[in-house]
Coordinates of C-alpha atoms and ligand atoms in Angstrom, one line a residue:
M1 CA 18.6 -16.6 39.5
K2 CA 18.5 -20.3 39.3
N3 CA 15.5 -20.1 37.0
I4 CA 17.3 -17.7 34.7
L5 CA 20.3 -20.0 34.5
F6 CA 18.1 -22.9 33.7
A7 CA 16.3 -20.9 31.1
L8 CA 19.6 -19.9 29.5
L9 CA 20.8 -23.5 29.5
F10 CA 17.5 -24.5 27.9
L11 CA 17.8 -21.9 25.3
T12 CA 21.3 -22.9 24.4
A13 CA 20.2 -26.4 24.1
C14 CA 17.4 -25.4 21.8
T15 CA 19.5 -23.4 19.4
A16 CA 22.2 -26.1 19.2
R17 CA 19.6 -28.6 18.3
P18 CA 19.4 -29.4 14.6
Q19 CA 16.3 -28.2 12.8
V20 CA 14.0 -30.1 10.6
L21 CA 13.2 -27.8 7.6
V22 CA 9.8 -28.0 6.1
N23 CA 7.4 -26.1 3.8
Q24 CA 5.8 -24.0 6.6
L25 CA 2.4 -24.0 5.0
G26 CA 2.4 -27.6 4.1
H27 CA 1.4 -30.1 1.5
Y28 CA -1.5 -31.4 -0.6
P29 CA -2.6 -34.9 0.5
D30 CA -1.4 -36.5 -2.8
G31 CA 1.8 -34.6 -3.2
E32 CA 5.4 -35.7 -2.4
K33 CA 6.3 -34.7 1.2
I34 CA 9.9 -34.3 2.2
A35 CA 11.3 -32.7 5.3
V36 CA 15.1 -31.9 5.4
M37 CA 17.0 -32.4 8.6
Q38 CA 20.2 -30.5 9.3
G39 CA 23.1 -33.0 9.8
S40 CA 23.6 -36.7 9.1
Y41 CA 21.0 -38.8 10.6
T42 CA 20.1 -42.5 10.3
G43 CA 17.4 -42.9 13.1
T44 CA 13.7 -42.8 12.8
F45 CA 11.3 -39.9 12.6
R46 CA 7.6 -39.4 13.4
I47 CA 4.8 -37.2 12.1
V48 CA 3.0 -36.0 15.2
D49 CA -0.6 -34.7 15.1
E50 CA -0.5 -31.2 16.6
Q51 CA -4.0 -31.4 18.1
T52 CA -3.9 -34.9 19.6
G53 CA -0.2 -35.4 20.2
E54 CA -0.5 -38.8 18.5
T55 CA 2.0 -40.2 16.1
V56 CA 0.3 -40.7 12.8
Y57 CA 3.3 -41.9 10.7
E58 CA 6.8 -43.3 11.4
N59 CA 9.7 -44.1 9.1
T60 CA 13.4 -44.2 9.0
A61 CA 15.5 -41.3 7.7
G62 CA 16.4 -41.4 4.0
E63 CA 19.6 -40.4 2.2
T64 CA 22.1 -37.8 3.4
F65 CA 23.5 -35.2 1.0
A66 CA 26.0 -32.3 1.3
S67 CA 25.4 -28.7 0.4
P68 CA 27.5 -27.8 -2.6
F69 CA 28.3 -24.5 -1.0
S70 CA 28.7 -25.0 2.8
G71 CA 29.4 -28.7 2.8
K72 CA 26.7 -29.0 5.5
R73 CA 25.0 -32.4 5.7
L74 CA 21.3 -32.7 5.1
T75 CA 19.1 -35.7 5.6
H76 CA 15.9 -36.3 3.8
L77 CA 12.8 -37.4 5.8
D78 CA 10.2 -38.6 3.3
F79 CA 6.6 -38.9 4.5
T80 CA 4.8 -38.9 1.2
P81 CA 2.5 -41.8 2.1
M82 CA 1.0 -39.7 5.0
N83 CA -2.0 -38.2 3.3
K84 CA -4.5 -37.5 6.1
P85 CA -5.5 -33.8 6.4
G86 CA -4.5 -32.2 9.6
T87 CA -1.7 -30.1 11.3
Y88 CA 1.5 -31.8 12.1
R89 CA 5.1 -31.6 13.2
V90 CA 8.1 -33.8 12.2
V91 CA 9.9 -35.1 15.3
T92 CA 13.1 -37.2 15.3
E93 CA 14.4 -39.7 17.8
N94 CA 17.2 -37.4 18.9
G95 CA 14.8 -34.5 19.7
A96 CA 14.9 -32.4 16.5
S97 CA 11.6 -31.0 15.4
S98 CA 10.1 -29.0 12.6
S99 CA 7.6 -26.1 12.7
V100 CA 3.9 -26.9 12.4
F101 CA 2.5 -27.4 8.9
S102 CA -0.7 -28.7 7.3
I103 CA -1.7 -31.4 5.0
D104 CA -4.7 -30.0 3.3
D105 CA -6.7 -30.0 0.1
N106 CA -6.5 -26.2 -0.1
V107 CA -3.0 -25.8 1.4
L108 CA -1.8 -23.0 -1.0
A109 CA -5.2 -21.2 -1.4
P110 CA -4.4 -18.7 1.5
L111 CA -1.0 -18.0 -0.2
A112 CA -2.7 -17.2 -3.5
S113 CA -5.1 -14.9 -1.6
T114 CA -2.5 -13.0 0.3
A115 CA -0.3 -12.7 -2.8
L116 CA -3.2 -11.1 -4.6
N117 CA -4.0 -8.8 -1.7
A118 CA -0.4 -7.6 -1.7
F119 CA -1.1 -5.9 -5.1
F120 CA -4.0 -4.0 -3.5
L121 CA -1.8 -2.9 -0.7
Q122 CA 0.8 -1.8 -3.2
R123 CA -1.6 0.6 -5.0
S124 CA -0.2 4.1 -5.1
Q125 CA -1.4 6.2 -2.2
P126 CA -3.1 9.7 -2.0
G127 CA 0.4 11.1 -1.3
H128 CA 1.1 10.4 -5.0
P129 CA -1.9 11.6 -6.9
D130 CA 0.3 11.9 -10.1
T131 CA -2.1 14.4 -11.6
S132 CA 0.7 16.8 -12.4
V133 CA 3.5 14.8 -13.9
M134 CA 6.0 16.5 -16.1
I135 CA 7.3 15.5 -19.5
H136 CA 11.0 15.0 -19.0
S137 CA 13.3 16.5 -21.6
S138 CA 14.0 13.0 -22.9
A139 CA 10.4 12.5 -23.7
V140 CA 9.3 15.6 -25.6
S141 CA 7.2 15.6 -28.7
L142 CA 5.6 18.3 -30.9
E143 CA 2.4 18.3 -28.9
R144 CA 4.1 17.8 -25.6
P145 CA 7.1 20.1 -25.2
E146 CA 9.4 19.9 -22.2
G147 CA 7.6 20.7 -19.0
T148 CA 4.2 19.9 -20.3
V149 CA 2.1 18.6 -17.4
I150 CA 0.1 15.4 -17.8
S151 CA -2.0 13.3 -15.5
S152 CA -1.1 9.7 -14.9
P153 CA -2.8 8.6 -11.7
G154 CA -3.3 5.2 -10.1
G155 CA -1.3 2.0 -10.6
W156 CA 0.9 0.2 -8.1
Y157 CA 4.3 1.3 -6.8
D158 CA 6.9 -0.9 -8.4
A159 CA 8.6 -2.3 -5.3
G160 CA 10.2 -0.8 -2.2
D161 CA 10.3 2.5 -4.0
Y162 CA 7.5 4.7 -5.1
N163 CA 8.1 4.8 -8.9
K164 CA 6.0 3.2 -11.6
Y165 CA 7.8 1.5 -14.5
I166 CA 6.1 0.2 -17.6
V167 CA 8.4 -2.7 -18.4
N168 CA 8.0 -4.2 -15.0
A169 CA 4.3 -3.4 -14.7
S170 CA 3.5 -4.9 -18.1
Y171 CA 5.4 -8.0 -17.3
T172 CA 3.5 -8.3 -14.0
T173 CA 0.0 -8.0 -15.4
G174 CA 1.1 -10.2 -18.3
L175 CA 2.3 -13.0 -16.2
V176 CA -0.7 -12.9 -13.8
L177 CA -3.2 -12.8 -16.6
A178 CA -1.4 -15.7 -18.3
G179 CA -2.4 -17.6 -15.2
Y180 CA -5.9 -16.2 -15.4
E181 CA -6.3 -17.6 -18.9
K182 CA -4.7 -20.9 -18.1
Y183 CA -6.7 -21.7 -15.0
P184 CA -10.2 -20.5 -15.9
G185 CA -12.8 -20.7 -13.1
Y186 CA -10.2 -20.5 -10.3
S187 CA -11.9 -19.0 -7.3
L188 CA -9.8 -15.8 -7.2
N189 CA -10.1 -15.0 -10.9
D190 CA -12.6 -12.2 -10.6
G191 CA -10.5 -10.4 -8.0
I192 CA -7.4 -11.1 -10.0
L193 CA -8.8 -9.5 -13.2
E194 CA -10.1 -6.5 -11.2
E195 CA -6.7 -5.9 -9.6
M196 CA -4.8 -6.2 -12.9
M197 CA -7.2 -3.9 -14.6
Y198 CA -6.4 -1.3 -11.9
N199 CA -2.8 -1.2 -13.1
L200 CA -3.6 -1.5 -16.8
Q201 CA -5.9 1.6 -16.5
W202 CA -2.8 3.5 -15.2
A203 CA -0.6 2.1 -18.0
L204 CA -3.0 3.5 -20.6
T205 CA -2.1 7.0 -19.4
M206 CA 1.5 6.3 -20.2
Q207 CA 1.0 6.2 -23.9
D208 CA 1.8 9.4 -25.9
P209 CA -1.6 10.0 -27.7
G210 CA 0.4 11.8 -30.4
D211 CA 2.3 8.8 -31.8
G212 CA 1.5 5.7 -29.7
G213 CA 4.9 5.4 -28.0
V214 CA 4.9 4.6 -24.4
Y215 CA 7.0 6.3 -21.7
H216 CA 9.5 4.0 -20.1
K217 CA 8.6 5.1 -16.5
L218 CA 7.0 7.6 -14.2
T219 CA 9.6 8.6 -11.7
T220 CA 11.3 11.1 -9.5
P221 CA 14.9 11.9 -10.6
S222 CA 16.4 10.1 -7.6
F223 CA 14.9 7.6 -5.1
E224 CA 13.0 9.2 -2.3
G225 CA 14.2 8.5 1.3
F226 CA 12.3 6.2 3.6
V227 CA 9.4 8.7 4.0
K228 CA 5.7 8.3 3.8
P229 CA 4.1 9.0 0.3
E230 CA 2.7 12.3 1.5
E231 CA 6.1 13.5 2.7
C232 CA 7.6 13.0 -0.8
K233 CA 8.5 16.4 -2.4
Q234 CA 10.4 15.6 -5.6
Q235 CA 8.7 16.4 -9.0
R236 CA 7.6 13.3 -10.8
Y237 CA 8.4 12.9 -14.6
V238 CA 7.5 10.6 -17.4
V239 CA 10.8 9.7 -19.1
Q240 CA 11.8 8.7 -22.7
K241 CA 9.6 6.5 -24.8
S242 CA 11.4 3.2 -25.2
V243 CA 10.8 0.3 -27.6
T244 CA 10.8 -2.3 -24.7
A245 CA 8.2 -0.4 -22.7
T246 CA 6.1 0.2 -25.8
L247 CA 6.2 -3.5 -26.8
D248 CA 5.6 -4.8 -23.3
F249 CA 2.7 -2.4 -23.1
A250 CA 1.4 -3.6 -26.5
A251 CA 1.6 -7.2 -25.4
S252 CA -0.1 -6.8 -22.0
M253 CA -2.8 -4.5 -23.4
G254 CA -3.4 -6.9 -26.3
Q255 CA -3.8 -9.8 -23.9
A256 CA -6.0 -7.8 -21.5
A257 CA -8.2 -6.7 -24.4
R258 CA -8.8 -10.3 -25.4
I259 CA -9.8 -11.2 -21.8
C260 CA -12.0 -8.2 -21.4
R261 CA -13.8 -9.0 -24.6
Q262 CA -15.5 -11.9 -22.8
F263 CA -17.4 -9.5 -20.5
P264 CA -20.1 -7.2 -21.8
E265 CA -19.3 -4.6 -19.0
Y266 CA -15.7 -4.4 -20.2
S267 CA -16.4 -4.3 -24.0
Q268 CA -15.6 -0.6 -24.3
T269 CA -12.4 -1.0 -22.3
A270 CA -11.5 -4.0 -24.6
D271 CA -11.8 -1.7 -27.6
E272 CA -9.7 1.0 -26.0
M273 CA -7.0 -1.5 -25.0
E274 CA -6.8 -3.2 -28.3
K275 CA -6.5 0.1 -30.1
A276 CA -3.8 1.3 -27.7
A277 CA -1.9 -2.0 -28.1
E278 CA -1.9 -1.8 -31.9
Y279 CA -1.0 1.9 -31.9
A280 CA 2.0 1.1 -29.6
Y281 CA 3.1 -1.8 -31.8
Q282 CA 3.2 0.5 -34.8
W283 CA 5.4 2.9 -32.9
A284 CA 7.8 0.1 -32.0
L285 CA 8.0 -1.0 -35.7
N286 CA 9.0 2.6 -36.5
N287 CA 11.4 2.9 -33.6
P288 CA 13.0 -0.5 -33.2
D289 CA 16.3 0.9 -31.8
A290 CA 14.8 3.1 -29.1
L291 CA 16.3 1.0 -26.3
Y292 CA 16.4 2.6 -22.8
N293 CA 19.9 3.3 -21.7
Q294 CA 19.8 5.5 -18.6
F295 CA 23.5 6.2 -18.6
E296 CA 23.4 7.5 -22.2
M297 CA 20.2 9.4 -21.6
N298 CA 21.7 11.2 -18.6
K299 CA 24.5 12.5 -20.8
Q300 CA 22.0 14.2 -23.1
F301 CA 19.1 15.2 -20.9
D302 CA 18.3 16.9 -17.6
P303 CA 17.5 16.4 -14.8
D304 CA 19.6 13.2 -14.5
V305 CA 17.5 10.2 -13.5
S306 CA 19.0 7.5 -11.2
T307 CA 16.0 5.4 -10.3
G308 CA 15.4 1.8 -11.5
A309 CA 16.5 1.5 -15.1
Y310 CA 14.8 -1.6 -16.4
G311 CA 17.2 -1.2 -19.3
D312 CA 17.7 -3.7 -22.1
R313 CA 20.1 -4.4 -24.9
S314 CA 17.7 -6.2 -27.2
A315 CA 14.0 -5.9 -28.0
R316 CA 13.7 -9.2 -29.8
D317 CA 12.0 -10.9 -27.0
E318 CA 9.6 -8.0 -26.5
F319 CA 8.8 -8.1 -30.3
F320 CA 8.1 -11.8 -29.9
W321 CA 5.8 -11.5 -26.9
A322 CA 3.8 -8.6 -28.4
S323 CA 3.5 -10.3 -31.7
C324 CA 2.2 -13.5 -30.0
E325 CA -0.4 -11.6 -28.0
L326 CA -1.6 -9.4 -30.8
Y327 CA -1.8 -12.4 -33.2
L328 CA -4.0 -14.2 -30.7
T329 CA -6.2 -11.2 -30.1
T330 CA -6.6 -10.0 -33.7
G331 CA -5.9 -13.1 -35.7
E332 CA -4.0 -11.0 -38.2
E333 CA -1.4 -12.6 -40.4
S334 CA 1.1 -9.7 -40.1
Y335 CA 1.5 -10.4 -36.3
Y336 CA 1.9 -14.1 -37.1
E337 CA 4.7 -13.3 -39.5
K338 CA 6.5 -11.1 -37.0
M339 CA 6.0 -13.7 -34.3
M340 CA 7.8 -16.3 -36.5
E341 CA 10.5 -13.8 -37.4
Y342 CA 11.3 -13.2 -33.7
A343 CA 10.7 -16.8 -32.5
P344 CA 13.6 -17.7 -30.2
E345 CA 16.0 -20.7 -30.5
S346 CA 15.1 -22.1 -27.1
F347 CA 12.7 -21.7 -24.2
T348 CA 13.8 -19.6 -21.2
A349 CA 11.7 -19.0 -18.1
P350 CA 10.2 -15.5 -18.2
L351 CA 11.6 -12.5 -16.3
W352 CA 11.2 -8.8 -16.8
G353 CA 14.3 -8.6 -18.9
N354 CA 13.4 -11.6 -21.1
V355 CA 9.7 -12.0 -21.9
N356 CA 10.0 -14.8 -24.6
G357 CA 8.5 -17.2 -22.1
L358 CA 5.3 -15.1 -21.9
G359 CA 4.9 -15.5 -25.7
Y360 CA 5.2 -19.3 -25.4
F361 CA 2.7 -19.3 -22.5
A362 CA 0.1 -17.4 -24.5
L363 CA 0.5 -19.6 -27.6
L364 CA 0.4 -22.8 -25.5
T365 CA -2.8 -21.8 -23.7
H366 CA -4.5 -21.0 -27.0
G367 CA -3.3 -24.1 -28.8
K368 CA -1.1 -22.1 -31.2
A369 CA 2.4 -23.1 -30.2
T370 CA 4.4 -24.8 -33.0
E371 CA 5.9 -28.3 -32.6
T372 CA 9.4 -26.7 -32.3
M373 CA 8.2 -24.4 -29.5
K374 CA 6.7 -27.4 -27.7
Q375 CA 10.0 -29.2 -28.0
H376 CA 11.9 -26.2 -26.6
L377 CA 9.7 -26.2 -23.6
I378 CA 10.0 -29.9 -22.9
S379 CA 13.8 -29.8 -23.2
F380 CA 13.8 -26.9 -20.7
C381 CA 11.6 -28.8 -18.3
D382 CA 13.7 -32.0 -18.6
S383 CA 16.8 -30.0 -17.9
I384 CA 15.2 -28.5 -14.8
A385 CA 13.9 -31.8 -13.5
L386 CA 17.4 -33.3 -13.9
K387 CA 18.7 -30.8 -11.4
A388 CA 16.5 -32.2 -8.6
Q389 CA 18.4 -35.5 -8.6
G390 CA 20.5 -35.7 -5.4
A391 CA 19.5 -32.2 -4.4
P392 CA 20.2 -31.6 -0.7
Y393 CA 17.0 -29.5 -0.3
A394 CA 15.1 -31.8 -2.5
S395 CA 14.5 -29.1 -5.1
S396 CA 15.7 -28.4 -8.6
Y397 CA 16.4 -24.9 -7.5
G398 CA 19.2 -23.9 -5.2
N399 CA 22.0 -26.3 -6.3
S400 CA 24.1 -23.9 -8.4
E401 CA 25.8 -20.6 -7.7
R402 CA 23.9 -19.2 -10.7
D403 CA 20.6 -19.8 -8.9
F404 CA 21.4 -16.8 -6.6
F405 CA 21.1 -13.2 -7.8
W406 CA 19.0 -10.2 -7.2
G407 CA 15.3 -11.3 -7.3
C408 CA 16.3 -15.0 -7.7
L409 CA 13.5 -16.5 -5.7
S410 CA 11.1 -15.2 -8.2
E411 CA 13.1 -15.1 -11.3
S412 CA 14.6 -18.6 -11.0
C413 CA 12.9 -20.6 -8.3
L414 CA 9.3 -19.6 -9.1
S415 CA 9.6 -18.8 -12.8
N416 CA 11.1 -22.2 -13.5
A417 CA 8.3 -23.8 -11.5
I418 CA 5.6 -21.9 -13.5
S419 CA 7.3 -23.1 -16.7
L420 CA 7.4 -26.7 -15.5
L421 CA 3.6 -26.5 -15.2
Y422 CA 3.2 -25.4 -18.8
G423 CA 5.3 -28.5 -19.7
Y424 CA 3.1 -30.6 -17.4
A425 CA 0.0 -29.3 -19.3
L426 CA 1.7 -30.3 -22.5
N427 CA 2.8 -33.9 -21.9
G428 CA 1.4 -34.8 -18.5
N429 CA 4.8 -35.7 -17.0
K430 CA 4.0 -35.9 -13.3
D431 CA 7.6 -35.2 -12.4
Y432 CA 7.2 -31.6 -13.7
L433 CA 4.3 -31.0 -11.3
D434 CA 6.3 -32.6 -8.4
Q435 CA 9.3 -30.4 -9.1
A436 CA 7.2 -27.3 -9.3
L437 CA 5.8 -28.2 -5.8
H438 CA 9.4 -28.9 -4.6
N439 CA 10.4 -25.4 -5.7
M440 CA 7.5 -24.0 -3.7
D441 CA 8.6 -26.1 -0.7
Y442 CA 12.1 -24.5 -1.0
L443 CA 10.6 -21.0 -1.1
L444 CA 8.3 -21.7 1.9
G445 CA 10.9 -23.0 4.3
R446 CA 12.8 -26.0 3.1
N447 CA 16.0 -24.0 2.5
P448 CA 19.3 -23.4 4.3
L449 CA 18.1 -20.5 6.5
G450 CA 14.7 -22.0 7.2
Y451 CA 13.0 -18.9 6.0
C452 CA 9.5 -18.8 4.5
Y453 CA 10.3 -16.0 2.1
V454 CA 6.8 -14.5 2.0
T455 CA 5.9 -11.8 4.5
G456 CA 3.1 -12.8 7.0
V457 CA 3.2 -16.4 6.0
G458 CA 4.6 -19.4 7.9
T459 CA 6.5 -19.5 11.2
K460 CA 9.7 -17.7 10.2
S461 CA 9.3 -15.0 7.5
P462 CA 10.8 -11.6 6.7
V463 CA 9.8 -8.8 9.0
N464 CA 12.0 -5.9 7.8
P465 CA 11.7 -5.9 4.0
H466 CA 13.1 -3.0 2.0
H467 CA 9.7 -1.5 1.5
R468 CA 9.0 2.2 2.0
L469 CA 5.2 1.8 2.4
A470 CA 5.6 -0.8 5.2
A471 CA 8.6 0.9 6.9
T472 CA 6.8 4.3 7.2
D473 CA 3.2 3.3 8.0
G474 CA 3.8 3.6 11.8
I475 CA 2.8 0.0 12.3
P476 CA 5.5 -2.5 13.3
G477 CA 6.1 -5.4 11.0
P478 CA 5.8 -5.9 7.2
L479 CA 2.7 -5.7 5.0
P480 CA 1.6 -9.3 4.3
G481 CA 1.8 -11.3 1.2
F482 CA 5.0 -10.1 -0.3
L483 CA 7.8 -12.2 -1.7
V484 CA 11.3 -10.9 -1.0
G485 CA 14.2 -11.0 -3.5
G486 CA 16.1 -13.6 -1.7
P487 CA 19.8 -14.7 -1.2
N488 CA 22.1 -12.7 -3.4
P489 CA 25.9 -13.1 -3.1
A490 CA 26.5 -10.0 -5.2
K491 CA 25.5 -7.9 -2.1
Q492 CA 25.1 -4.7 -4.2
D493 CA 23.6 -3.0 -1.1
G494 CA 26.9 -3.2 0.8
C495 CA 25.2 -4.6 3.8
D496 CA 27.1 -6.8 6.3
Y497 CA 25.9 -10.3 5.6
P498 CA 26.7 -13.1 8.1
S499 CA 27.5 -15.6 5.4
D500 CA 29.3 -15.8 2.0
F501 CA 27.6 -19.0 0.9
P502 CA 25.4 -18.0 -2.1
D503 CA 22.3 -19.6 -0.6
E504 CA 22.7 -17.9 2.7
C505 CA 23.4 -14.4 1.6
Y506 CA 20.2 -13.1 2.8
L507 CA 19.6 -10.4 5.4
D508 CA 16.2 -9.5 6.9
I509 CA 17.0 -5.8 7.4
V510 CA 15.4 -2.8 5.8
E511 CA 18.7 -1.6 4.3
S512 CA 19.2 -4.8 2.3
Y513 CA 17.7 -3.9 -1.0
A514 CA 19.7 -6.5 -2.8
S515 CA 18.2 -9.4 -0.9
N516 CA 15.2 -8.1 1.0
E517 CA 13.2 -5.8 -1.3
I518 CA 9.7 -6.7 -2.5
A519 CA 8.5 -6.1 -6.0
I520 CA 5.3 -6.5 -8.1
N521 CA 7.0 -8.7 -10.7
W522 CA 8.2 -11.0 -8.0
N523 CA 4.7 -11.2 -6.5
A524 CA 3.3 -11.9 -10.0
T525 CA 5.3 -15.2 -10.0
L526 CA 4.1 -16.0 -6.5
L527 CA 0.5 -15.4 -7.4
H528 CA 0.6 -17.2 -10.7
L529 CA 2.4 -20.2 -9.2
A530 CA 0.1 -20.4 -6.1
V531 CA -3.0 -20.3 -8.3
A532 CA -1.6 -22.9 -10.6
L533 CA -0.5 -25.4 -8.0
D534 CA -3.8 -24.9 -6.1
A535 CA -5.8 -25.4 -9.2
L536 CA -3.9 -28.5 -10.3
S537 CA -3.6 -30.2 -6.9
R538 CA -7.2 -30.3 -5.8
Ligands
9MR1 O1 15.2 1.9 -2.5 C1 15.8 1.7 -3.7 C2 15.4 0.4 -4.2 O2 14.0 0.4 -4.6 C3 16.2 0.0 -5.4 O3 16.0 -1.4 -5.8 C4 17.7 0.1 -5.1 C5 18.6 -0.2 -6.3 O4 18.4 0.6 -7.3 O5 18.0 1.4 -4.6 C6 17.3 1.7 -3.5 O6 17.7 3.0 -3.1 C7 19.0 3.2 -2.5 C8 19.9 3.9 -3.5 O7 20.1 3.2 -4.7 C9 21.2 4.2 -2.9 N1 21.0 5.0 -1.6 C10 20.2 4.2 -0.6 C11 18.8 3.9 -1.2 C12 18.0 3.0 -0.2 O8 17.7 3.7 0.9
9MR2 O1 14.5 -6.6 -10.4 C1 15.6 -5.7 -10.8 C2 16.9 -6.5 -10.9 O2 16.8 -7.5 -11.9 C3 18.1 -5.6 -11.2 O3 19.2 -6.4 -11.1 C4 18.1 -4.5 -10.1 C5 19.2 -3.6 -10.3 O4 19.1 -2.8 -11.5 O5 16.8 -3.8 -10.2 C6 15.7 -4.6 -9.9 O6 14.6 -3.8 -10.0 C7 14.4 -2.8 -9.1 C8 14.1 -1.5 -9.9 O7 15.2 -1.1 -10.6 C9 13.6 -0.4 -9.0 N1 12.6 -0.7 -8.1 C10 12.9 -1.9 -7.3 C11 13.2 -3.1 -8.1 C12 13.5 -4.3 -7.3 O8 14.7 -4.3 -6.6

């Protein structure tokens, strides 16, 4: 009894103690290294070697800041000069301590590997052969009347659900292969290309051979329950050809064709992809207004479809991205003209619903960006870098309410970081690289909840993501290597969140699809950024 009491007292003491928040993977030897201690603190801190127990670095605490949301105080502990490889912990005079982390030349390499492997794990399963998929009434053509059965096997599931969506899939392969082209020779590149090709092969089956248009998605009418793939019973359909899906397809196929062209064993595939891309682009030119609007579609066609919409109100950015990729692949003037016609007014970090950034990336990598486009990117990077000043969690991300929404960790935190690295390649401003690393630090643990938001990575990471594959595989715990959506004050899932602060609206329960789902596009940003930082920091 006495022992139990003591243990209880000890536990209470532990939980009451302030935490030192760190990137739970760690840092590159030459990078900036900042830990964030909860509370105001003016004492000293030490870096303790986990193996020997020796203190290898000591310094006094830095500045204290306040969270713009909760008002909580946070103190920076900067140990940038400590650059000896090893495993360490941050310990303060008053007994606070961090989790263990590394300083290592390859510190993000395992993250890149696990993020890539996640795509393999996300491949559609034998329970979904997709060899008898029906043409939905919204997708009929002369050669393919309603109820025609087509085969569309393979590819990854989109996310926590089992459907396959062209807009998001094309964005995903496009962003990952942008990294492939930008960091040639990276150790994982062969595996990356192979995995992206796996999904692109599926995407090819989503093109209507009769006219070049691309079905928006392959889906059940409504989401399946949390059941295993082989227990799913609903008919699967391909739904309405849309201009956004068709252009995203054209862009990513055009890009993949260019990459495949370098390998003799892929030369036939390259031909096939280039042809498919140009055919799709032609369809888009003839159907510029075929936007996907699920609500309107359901008024006209049956059965109603209520799964992920990936809808859009404009295809300008898709026209831009596709024109960029096809110009680079074919060299044809007509694509150049369209690219200039659709060139945006400013740079925005890429996300599934706005793919302008992918056009910039392609042009930059191939030395074809205009001076205006370069200026757009640099002003974007400068505006991001500015946000890091006085940031409580020492990152440009996470200081504004607008930073928190469905999928924000990918679509803001990581997408901004990736964009900063294109800026870094352009003008060599080291602050951009530092800020990209700081966003990664935020993602991997230096944040209000102390979560490392990637499954299977770090000391405290999500274990109950909204992920049907993981939840029904009979094995406790998540599948590894997946980034979750992250804090989202909109709480569309109606779950009972313990906090209303935007940066704390995160819940590690299966039901929380608005904060704890996984998705291929989110993993694309994780993989691209991990590869980029690893390639640049060695
Ligand atoms: O599981 C679905 C997830 O993949 C979607 O992102 C989310 C929003 O569209 O919807 C989830 O499905 C939920 C449905 O929308 C409402 N009923 C509960 C479902 C989750 O079990
Ligand atoms: O990532 C999508 C996010 O931007 C939207 O706000 C959200 C609601 O429409 O849908 C997200 O995408 C989901 C898709 O619709 C269905 N599969 C799961 C995706 C991730 O939650």
